[in-house]
């Protein structure tokens, strides 16, 4: 595998126009998703109601991005019940809005928590 990686990395053939277009399209899609989804920076924390916002959004991304909804629902049901999933699930949000004042991405956290509770709860 190392030899194959070295061989590919040493290929100095320029990318084709089509390859560059595919890369640029992929980068644009990543940028669009960056604006929609939580990056897990934790600036929204701590939540006054102890909702683990980044964890809830991580599990929602399992559903939205990776399409592993059953897994996400199973993990969501464990929030607050197992040691490694501390805090509370999305449906415990009291809609105080404190989190939104701290979010550098200006996400509509309350709205997204409602969606998370609806989809995964």
Coordinates of C-alpha atoms in Angstrom, one line a residue:
X1 CA 0.0 0.0 0.0
X2 CA 2.9 2.4 0.8
X3 CA 4.5 1.6 -2.5
X4 CA 1.2 2.3 -4.3
X5 CA 0.7 5.6 -2.5
X6 CA 4.3 6.6 -3.3
X7 CA 3.8 5.7 -7.0
X8 CA 0.5 7.7 -7.2
X9 CA 2.0 10.7 -5.3
X10 CA 5.0 10.8 -7.7
X11 CA 2.7 11.1 -10.7
X12 CA 3.2 14.6 -12.0
X13 CA 0.6 14.4 -14.8
X14 CA -1.7 17.5 -14.5
X15 CA -5.3 17.0 -13.6
X16 CA -7.8 17.1 -16.5
X17 CA -10.4 19.8 -16.8
X18 CA -13.0 17.2 -15.7
X19 CA -11.0 16.2 -12.7
X20 CA -10.6 19.8 -11.6
X21 CA -14.3 20.4 -12.1
X22 CA -15.1 17.4 -9.9
X23 CA -12.7 18.6 -7.2
X24 CA -14.2 22.1 -7.3
X25 CA -17.7 20.8 -7.1
X26 CA -16.8 18.6 -4.1
X27 CA -15.2 21.6 -2.4
X28 CA -18.4 23.7 -3.0
X29 CA -20.5 20.9 -1.6
X30 CA -18.3 20.7 1.5
X31 CA -18.6 24.5 1.9
X32 CA -22.4 24.3 1.6
X33 CA -22.5 21.6 4.2
X34 CA -20.2 23.5 6.5
X35 CA -22.7 26.3 6.6
X36 CA -25.5 23.9 7.4
X37 CA -24.1 21.6 10.0
X38 CA -22.5 21.9 13.4
X39 CA -18.7 21.5 13.4
X40 CA -18.6 20.4 17.0
X41 CA -16.6 23.4 18.3
X42 CA -18.5 23.3 21.6
X43 CA -18.8 27.1 21.8
X44 CA -22.6 26.6 22.4
X45 CA -21.8 24.7 25.6
X46 CA -22.6 24.5 28.4
X47 CA -26.3 24.4 27.9
X48 CA -28.4 25.7 30.8
X49 CA -30.7 22.6 30.4
X50 CA -27.7 20.3 30.0
X51 CA -28.5 19.3 26.5
X52 CA -25.4 17.9 24.8
X53 CA -25.8 20.0 21.6
X54 CA -22.7 18.8 19.7
X55 CA -23.5 15.1 20.4
X56 CA -27.1 15.5 19.3
X57 CA -25.9 17.2 16.1
X58 CA -23.2 14.5 15.5
X59 CA -25.9 11.9 15.7
X60 CA -28.2 13.9 13.4
X61 CA -25.3 14.1 10.9
X62 CA -25.1 10.3 11.0
X63 CA -28.7 10.4 9.7
X64 CA -28.3 13.3 7.2
X65 CA -24.9 12.9 5.8
X66 CA -24.1 9.1 6.2
X67 CA -27.7 7.8 6.0
X68 CA -27.2 5.5 9.0
X69 CA -30.5 6.5 10.6
X70 CA -31.1 3.3 12.6
X71 CA -27.7 3.6 14.2
X72 CA -28.2 7.3 14.9
X73 CA -31.6 6.6 16.6
X74 CA -30.1 3.8 18.7
X75 CA -27.3 6.1 19.9
X76 CA -29.7 9.0 20.5
X77 CA -31.7 6.7 22.8
X78 CA -28.5 6.3 24.9
X79 CA -27.8 10.0 25.6
X80 CA -27.7 10.5 29.3
X81 CA -27.9 6.7 30.0
X82 CA -24.3 5.7 29.3
X83 CA -21.1 7.2 30.6
X84 CA -19.7 8.2 27.2
X85 CA -23.0 10.0 26.1
X86 CA -23.2 12.6 28.9
X87 CA -25.9 15.3 29.0
X88 CA -29.4 15.2 27.7
X89 CA -31.0 14.5 24.3
X90 CA -32.4 17.2 22.0
X91 CA -36.0 16.9 23.2
X92 CA -34.9 18.3 26.6
X93 CA -34.1 21.7 25.0
X94 CA -36.0 24.5 26.9
X95 CA -35.5 26.9 23.9
X96 CA -33.7 29.6 25.9
X97 CA -31.5 30.5 23.0
X98 CA -28.3 31.0 25.0
X99 CA -26.5 28.5 22.6
X100 CA -27.4 30.5 19.5
X101 CA -25.7 33.7 20.9
X102 CA -22.5 31.8 21.3
X103 CA -22.5 29.8 17.9
X104 CA -19.8 31.2 15.6
X105 CA -21.6 29.6 12.6
X106 CA -24.9 31.4 13.6
X107 CA -26.8 28.1 13.4
X108 CA -30.4 28.0 14.3
X109 CA -29.7 25.6 17.1
X110 CA -33.1 25.5 18.6
X111 CA -34.7 24.7 15.3
X112 CA -32.1 22.0 14.5
X113 CA -32.6 20.5 18.0
X114 CA -36.3 20.2 17.3
X115 CA -35.6 18.5 14.0
X116 CA -33.1 16.1 15.7
X117 CA -35.7 15.2 18.4
X118 CA -38.3 14.6 15.7
X119 CA -36.1 12.5 13.5
X120 CA -34.2 10.5 16.0
X121 CA -36.5 10.5 19.1

